[in-house]
Amino acid sequence: MSKTTTGTPTDGAATAPDDLGAAGSQLSTAPLESSATPPGMGVVGWARWFWRQLTSMRVALLLLLLLALGAIPGSLIPQSGTDATKVADFRDAHATLAAVYDRLGLFHVYSSVWFSAIYILLFVSLIGCIVPRTWQFVGQLRGRPPGAPKRLTRLPAYTTWRTDASPEQVREAALALLKKRRFRAHPVGDAVAAEKGYLREVGNLAFHIALIVMLTAFAWGQLFKSEGNKLVVEGDGFSNTLISYDDFKSGNLFGTDDLVPFSFVLDKFTGTYELTGPNKGTPRTYQAAVTYSEGAYGKERRTTVKVNEPLEIGDSKVYLTAHGYAPVVTVKDGKGNVVFHNAVPLLPLDSNVTSSGVVKVMDGYKNPQGVSEQLGIQAFFLPTYGGGSVVSSQFPAMLNPVLNLAPYYGDLGVDSGIPQSVYQLDKTHMKYFKDAKKQQLRQNLKPGETMTLPNGAGSITYDGTKEWANFQVTQQPGSGWALAGATAAIFGLAGSLFIQRRRVWVRATRGADGVTVVEMGGLGRSESAKLPEELGDLAGTLYDQAPGAPEPDDPSESPDTPAVPAEGAEKK
């Protein structure tokens, strides 16, 4: 009767691939680990040792960890390239600590010397590791699976039986079977050698190449990126030039010539909100209707920009990021001359869009004595006024709009050369107007109402409200490559984890009694239960084509009795 065993070497010990000669070699493209002891071979020897250490996978993983750790302070500490105001506030609040941060480059982590050094070393390490492995893998693809080892019993998965079929018939059947199962197979001497699972190495190399693509895309994006914000009131427009932005920041290699030429006009902003229920005040519709054109003489087109649905023009994306109200205010002097008429954007203070800001009349105004002065009007806008003395809105939509004004006169300080925010009022050289009770003049106005300044100083009229939208214009080159690299990395990692590279050998030789002895062995890169199962399945299929022959030393078997696999054999 035939004898069949699977899953355990007959000598009782699992054998490492290194003990199997050529049969166990090159199951992966991983380079051999070099000795940790540096050679005493002079400069060349030290350079070669350093290069081997740098291009090892261990060092690449260490550099990747250092890169991740280095990004932590960039997330926790304010960065000068992102928010210079927060950096200045941090310096004022922590003078000693800020000096330490300056020495370590923690206010500009991603452009610091140490972060760039880690980044570049990681590049070199990955490239130095991948290139030789790729060439080695190409050589393996161009070659053939190695011949069978002398003792198949040393393999982790092994099976054998005797058959009356000739060795040539067994080998031909095994070759056809293995090719049908998508093995790369060819006859070598008295055996058939086959290999499968090359996609594991493909996935492994694809994962590391994808990492390089991602790192390159991120670096390219940081160097050539741009990001600017612009607040636009309904009816006003924007042209993509540097001076048109409210704030703008870019990468070190970005130039103004890289700005995509386009312009747009905000036709109308539409915002609707939940009126009742637990989500009261939550936006339902939040969109901006714009008319845009590309280039200096481009055709005008209309579109709608929504949250997370930007307008894409060339390499630029225009995002809708914020919304607010801009009351239209008309200021006249004591003689009735209009000295100011414009929509004044106010900044939201809460979720109900209670807004504040300043109306600054810098030129053209004269007091009742005919002396030129400047006016500063502190303004609070309440889209839905709930009554009482509380300056707060009850709902974000304009259900009962009220404009609360507190006028001042004097010197705004805009001519001093010191920059100041258009949304804040410097009251150092300003005086407030007084009402009949000698208190500060403050008044709530509804659309169409007018505040009269005392002593013939003029008037302020609330003519209505426009809405404004804030747009963020970004250029992020390399984002498509980064996405492609991330996708390839996921698929490559999945392939390297779930595909097993393995080899199978089928040896058929004529025994001393003239009966063919069939041996099958399997070897994988790592221990896995799937390899013995697969070998058992292949053996069962091949057994059907070359059935077992009776053992010569078994008198209970007659020549006419069909041979079957012994207990424990996997048969299809």
PDB file of C-alpha atoms in Angstrom, residues 135-303:
ATOM      1  CA  TRP A 135      16.751  44.105 -10.352  1.00  0.00           C
ATOM      2  CA  GLN A 136      17.022  40.935  -8.320  1.00  0.00           C
ATOM      3  CA  PHE A 137      13.305  40.255  -8.749  1.00  0.00           C
ATOM      4  CA  VAL A 138      13.525  40.894 -12.500  1.00  0.00           C
ATOM      5  CA  GLY A 139      16.338  38.346 -12.632  1.00  0.00           C
ATOM      6  CA  GLN A 140      14.152  35.842 -10.802  1.00  0.00           C
ATOM      7  CA  LEU A 141      11.314  36.402 -13.266  1.00  0.00           C
ATOM      8  CA  ARG A 142      13.663  35.860 -16.185  1.00  0.00           C
ATOM      9  CA  GLY A 143      15.032  32.673 -14.652  1.00  0.00           C
ATOM     10  CA  ARG A 144      13.316  29.408 -13.762  1.00  0.00           C
ATOM     11  CA  PRO A 145      12.405  27.776 -10.452  1.00  0.00           C
ATOM     12  CA  PRO A 146      15.420  25.902  -9.023  1.00  0.00           C
ATOM     13  CA  GLY A 147      15.680  22.154  -9.169  1.00  0.00           C
ATOM     14  CA  ALA A 148      14.487  19.857  -6.413  1.00  0.00           C
ATOM     15  CA  PRO A 149      16.693  19.278  -3.375  1.00  0.00           C
ATOM     16  CA  LYS A 150      18.149  15.807  -2.913  1.00  0.00           C
ATOM     17  CA  ARG A 151      15.990  15.033   0.088  1.00  0.00           C
ATOM     18  CA  LEU A 152      12.403  16.231  -0.297  1.00  0.00           C
ATOM     19  CA  THR A 153      11.682  14.757   3.115  1.00  0.00           C
ATOM     20  CA  ARG A 154      13.351  17.795   4.660  1.00  0.00           C
ATOM     21  CA  LEU A 155      10.659  20.127   3.340  1.00  0.00           C
ATOM     22  CA  PRO A 156       7.848  21.405   5.608  1.00  0.00           C
ATOM     23  CA  ALA A 157       5.207  19.757   3.401  1.00  0.00           C
ATOM     24  CA  TYR A 158       5.893  16.324   1.947  1.00  0.00           C
ATOM     25  CA  THR A 159       4.011  13.340   0.523  1.00  0.00           C
ATOM     26  CA  THR A 160       4.941  10.152  -1.354  1.00  0.00           C
ATOM     27  CA  TRP A 161       3.396   7.049  -2.914  1.00  0.00           C
ATOM     28  CA  ARG A 162       4.196   4.232  -5.333  1.00  0.00           C
ATOM     29  CA  THR A 163       2.523   3.880  -8.714  1.00  0.00           C
ATOM     30  CA  ASP A 164       2.601   1.587 -11.718  1.00  0.00           C
ATOM     31  CA  ALA A 165       2.749   4.614 -14.078  1.00  0.00           C
ATOM     32  CA  SER A 166       6.130   5.299 -15.626  1.00  0.00           C
ATOM     33  CA  PRO A 167       8.234   8.196 -14.273  1.00  0.00           C
ATOM     34  CA  GLU A 168       7.861  10.034 -17.602  1.00  0.00           C
ATOM     35  CA  GLN A 169       4.067   9.796 -17.417  1.00  0.00           C
ATOM     36  CA  VAL A 170       4.048  11.078 -13.831  1.00  0.00           C
ATOM     37  CA  ARG A 171       6.283  14.016 -14.658  1.00  0.00           C
ATOM     38  CA  GLU A 172       4.213  14.937 -17.722  1.00  0.00           C
ATOM     39  CA  ALA A 173       1.009  14.774 -15.699  1.00  0.00           C
ATOM     40  CA  ALA A 174       2.595  16.826 -12.879  1.00  0.00           C
ATOM     41  CA  LEU A 175       3.869  19.460 -15.345  1.00  0.00           C
ATOM     42  CA  ALA A 176       0.436  19.831 -16.935  1.00  0.00           C
ATOM     43  CA  LEU A 177      -1.287  19.979 -13.535  1.00  0.00           C
ATOM     44  CA  LEU A 178       1.035  22.630 -12.112  1.00  0.00           C
ATOM     45  CA  LYS A 179       0.776  24.838 -15.183  1.00  0.00           C
ATOM     46  CA  LYS A 180      -3.000  24.512 -15.035  1.00  0.00           C
ATOM     47  CA  ARG A 181      -2.845  25.767 -11.431  1.00  0.00           C
ATOM     48  CA  ARG A 182      -0.878  28.820 -12.674  1.00  0.00           C
ATOM     49  CA  PHE A 183       2.519  27.677 -11.396  1.00  0.00           C
ATOM     50  CA  ARG A 184       5.647  28.473 -13.341  1.00  0.00           C
ATOM     51  CA  ALA A 185       6.846  24.914 -13.927  1.00  0.00           C
ATOM     52  CA  HIS A 186       9.515  23.093 -15.910  1.00  0.00           C
ATOM     53  CA  PRO A 187      11.197  19.667 -15.756  1.00  0.00           C
ATOM     54  CA  VAL A 188      14.626  19.477 -14.107  1.00  0.00           C
ATOM     55  CA  GLY A 189      16.284  16.051 -14.241  1.00  0.00           C
ATOM     56  CA  ASP A 190      14.052  13.480 -12.580  1.00  0.00           C
ATOM     57  CA  ALA A 191      11.681  16.103 -11.116  1.00  0.00           C
ATOM     58  CA  VAL A 192       9.340  18.932 -12.012  1.00  0.00           C
ATOM     59  CA  ALA A 193      10.052  22.280 -10.318  1.00  0.00           C
ATOM     60  CA  ALA A 194       7.275  24.843  -9.933  1.00  0.00           C
ATOM     61  CA  GLU A 195       6.847  28.200  -8.218  1.00  0.00           C
ATOM     62  CA  LYS A 196       3.915  30.486  -7.539  1.00  0.00           C
ATOM     63  CA  GLY A 197       3.122  33.700  -5.639  1.00  0.00           C
ATOM     64  CA  TYR A 198       5.357  36.204  -7.398  1.00  0.00           C
ATOM     65  CA  LEU A 199       2.694  38.866  -6.767  1.00  0.00           C
ATOM     66  CA  ARG A 200       3.844  38.904  -3.149  1.00  0.00           C
ATOM     67  CA  GLU A 201       7.149  40.433  -4.181  1.00  0.00           C
ATOM     68  CA  VAL A 202       5.381  42.655  -6.703  1.00  0.00           C
ATOM     69  CA  GLY A 203       3.148  43.924  -3.902  1.00  0.00           C
ATOM     70  CA  ASN A 204       6.124  44.412  -1.595  1.00  0.00           C
ATOM     71  CA  LEU A 205       8.055  46.418  -4.185  1.00  0.00           C
ATOM     72  CA  ALA A 206       4.902  48.330  -5.190  1.00  0.00           C
ATOM     73  CA  PHE A 207       4.335  49.311  -1.555  1.00  0.00           C
ATOM     74  CA  HIS A 208       7.828  50.753  -1.180  1.00  0.00           C
ATOM     75  CA  ILE A 209       7.745  52.479  -4.560  1.00  0.00           C
ATOM     76  CA  ALA A 210       4.382  53.955  -3.586  1.00  0.00           C
ATOM     77  CA  LEU A 211       5.973  55.331  -0.412  1.00  0.00           C
ATOM     78  CA  ILE A 212       8.576  57.108  -2.536  1.00  0.00           C
ATOM     79  CA  VAL A 213       5.839  58.482  -4.795  1.00  0.00           C
ATOM     80  CA  MET A 214       3.913  59.749  -1.765  1.00  0.00           C
ATOM     81  CA  LEU A 215       6.969  61.353  -0.169  1.00  0.00           C
ATOM     82  CA  THR A 216       7.895  62.997  -3.477  1.00  0.00           C
ATOM     83  CA  ALA A 217       4.338  64.250  -3.987  1.00  0.00           C
ATOM     84  CA  PHE A 218       4.179  65.687  -0.467  1.00  0.00           C
ATOM     85  CA  ALA A 219       7.541  67.410  -0.849  1.00  0.00           C
ATOM     86  CA  TRP A 220       6.581  68.780  -4.268  1.00  0.00           C
ATOM     87  CA  GLY A 221       3.259  69.989  -2.892  1.00  0.00           C
ATOM     88  CA  GLN A 222       4.898  71.762   0.046  1.00  0.00           C
ATOM     89  CA  LEU A 223       7.449  73.510  -2.156  1.00  0.00           C
ATOM     90  CA  PHE A 224       5.039  74.692  -4.850  1.00  0.00           C
ATOM     91  CA  LYS A 225       1.768  75.023  -2.964  1.00  0.00           C
ATOM     92  CA  SER A 226      -0.192  78.227  -2.449  1.00  0.00           C
ATOM     93  CA  GLU A 227      -3.160  79.089  -0.285  1.00  0.00           C
ATOM     94  CA  GLY A 228      -5.010  82.390   0.008  1.00  0.00           C
ATOM     95  CA  ASN A 229      -8.254  83.680   1.460  1.00  0.00           C
ATOM     96  CA  LYS A 230     -10.561  86.374   0.168  1.00  0.00           C
ATOM     97  CA  LEU A 231     -13.773  87.753   1.635  1.00  0.00           C
ATOM     98  CA  VAL A 232     -16.169  88.789  -1.129  1.00  0.00           C
ATOM     99  CA  VAL A 233     -19.440  90.697  -0.649  1.00  0.00           C
ATOM    100  CA  GLU A 234     -22.390  90.000  -2.921  1.00  0.00           C
ATOM    101  CA  GLY A 235     -21.927  91.943  -6.130  1.00  0.00           C
ATOM    102  CA  ASP A 236     -18.165  92.261  -5.707  1.00  0.00           C
ATOM    103  CA  GLY A 237     -15.526  90.272  -7.540  1.00  0.00           C
ATOM    104  CA  PHE A 238     -12.101  88.734  -7.172  1.00  0.00           C
ATOM    105  CA  SER A 239      -9.133  88.434  -9.525  1.00  0.00           C
ATOM    106  CA  ASN A 240      -6.489  85.807  -8.830  1.00  0.00           C
ATOM    107  CA  THR A 241      -3.574  88.173  -8.274  1.00  0.00           C
ATOM    108  CA  LEU A 242      -1.399  88.426  -5.195  1.00  0.00           C
ATOM    109  CA  ILE A 243      -2.630  91.882  -4.130  1.00  0.00           C
ATOM    110  CA  SER A 244      -6.272  90.747  -4.231  1.00  0.00           C
ATOM    111  CA  TYR A 245      -5.941  88.333  -1.297  1.00  0.00           C
ATOM    112  CA  ASP A 246      -6.708  89.172   2.309  1.00  0.00           C
ATOM    113  CA  ASP A 247      -3.961  86.749   3.346  1.00  0.00           C
ATOM    114  CA  PHE A 248      -1.696  84.537   1.296  1.00  0.00           C
ATOM    115  CA  LYS A 249       1.004  81.954   1.969  1.00  0.00           C
ATOM    116  CA  SER A 250       2.933  79.667  -0.343  1.00  0.00           C
ATOM    117  CA  GLY A 251       5.785  77.198  -0.623  1.00  0.00           C
ATOM    118  CA  ASN A 252       9.409  78.236  -0.953  1.00  0.00           C
ATOM    119  CA  LEU A 253       9.562  77.615  -4.710  1.00  0.00           C
ATOM    120  CA  PHE A 254       6.178  79.102  -5.588  1.00  0.00           C
ATOM    121  CA  GLY A 255       6.214  82.233  -7.736  1.00  0.00           C
ATOM    122  CA  THR A 256       3.491  84.711  -8.574  1.00  0.00           C
ATOM    123  CA  ASP A 257       3.689  83.590 -12.209  1.00  0.00           C
ATOM    124  CA  ASP A 258       2.374  80.213 -11.036  1.00  0.00           C
ATOM    125  CA  LEU A 259      -1.009  81.722 -10.124  1.00  0.00           C
ATOM    126  CA  VAL A 260      -3.749  80.465 -12.434  1.00  0.00           C
ATOM    127  CA  PRO A 261      -5.321  83.477 -14.211  1.00  0.00           C
ATOM    128  CA  PHE A 262      -9.046  83.659 -13.478  1.00  0.00           C
ATOM    129  CA  SER A 263     -11.634  85.921 -11.877  1.00  0.00           C
ATOM    130  CA  PHE A 264     -15.132  85.605 -10.492  1.00  0.00           C
ATOM    131  CA  VAL A 265     -18.022  87.665  -9.128  1.00  0.00           C
ATOM    132  CA  LEU A 266     -20.174  86.608  -6.178  1.00  0.00           C
ATOM    133  CA  ASP A 267     -23.692  86.959  -7.531  1.00  0.00           C
ATOM    134  CA  LYS A 268     -25.614  85.697  -4.523  1.00  0.00           C
ATOM    135  CA  PHE A 269     -25.069  83.723  -1.353  1.00  0.00           C
ATOM    136  CA  THR A 270     -27.848  81.433  -0.186  1.00  0.00           C
ATOM    137  CA  GLY A 271     -28.063  80.056   3.321  1.00  0.00           C
ATOM    138  CA  THR A 272     -31.091  78.313   4.841  1.00  0.00           C
ATOM    139  CA  TYR A 273     -31.328  76.822   8.316  1.00  0.00           C
ATOM    140  CA  GLU A 274     -33.408  74.379  10.358  1.00  0.00           C
ATOM    141  CA  LEU A 275     -36.200  76.348  11.987  1.00  0.00           C
ATOM    142  CA  THR A 276     -37.266  73.876  14.668  1.00  0.00           C
ATOM    143  CA  GLY A 277     -36.205  70.700  16.425  1.00  0.00           C
ATOM    144  CA  PRO A 278     -32.938  69.670  18.086  1.00  0.00           C
ATOM    145  CA  ASN A 279     -30.968  70.825  15.039  1.00  0.00           C
ATOM    146  CA  LYS A 280     -32.439  74.299  15.052  1.00  0.00           C
ATOM    147  CA  GLY A 281     -30.057  76.752  13.403  1.00  0.00           C
ATOM    148  CA  THR A 282     -28.128  74.042  11.527  1.00  0.00           C
ATOM    149  CA  PRO A 283     -27.435  75.049   7.911  1.00  0.00           C
ATOM    150  CA  ARG A 284     -29.462  73.184   5.282  1.00  0.00           C
ATOM    151  CA  THR A 285     -28.344  75.148   2.219  1.00  0.00           C
ATOM    152  CA  TYR A 286     -24.930  76.792   2.106  1.00  0.00           C
ATOM    153  CA  GLN A 287     -23.890  77.822  -1.379  1.00  0.00           C
ATOM    154  CA  ALA A 288     -22.556  80.705  -3.438  1.00  0.00           C
ATOM    155  CA  ALA A 289     -23.652  81.459  -6.994  1.00  0.00           C
ATOM    156  CA  VAL A 290     -20.701  82.897  -8.941  1.00  0.00           C
ATOM    157  CA  THR A 291     -19.874  84.022 -12.451  1.00  0.00           C
ATOM    158  CA  TYR A 292     -16.297  83.203 -13.398  1.00  0.00           C
ATOM    159  CA  SER A 293     -13.985  83.381 -16.378  1.00  0.00           C
ATOM    160  CA  GLU A 294     -10.573  81.902 -17.148  1.00  0.00           C
ATOM    161  CA  GLY A 295      -7.776  84.127 -18.373  1.00  0.00           C
ATOM    162  CA  ALA A 296      -8.053  87.766 -19.355  1.00  0.00           C
ATOM    163  CA  TYR A 297     -10.590  87.211 -22.141  1.00  0.00           C
ATOM    164  CA  GLY A 298     -12.240  83.972 -21.123  1.00  0.00           C
ATOM    165  CA  LYS A 299     -15.913  83.313 -21.637  1.00  0.00           C
ATOM    166  CA  GLU A 300     -18.068  83.955 -18.573  1.00  0.00           C
ATOM    167  CA  ARG A 301     -19.643  80.897 -16.982  1.00  0.00           C
ATOM    168  CA  ARG A 302     -22.025  80.492 -14.073  1.00  0.00           C
ATOM    169  CA  THR A 303     -21.705  77.887 -11.372  1.00  0.00           C
TER     170      THR A 303
END
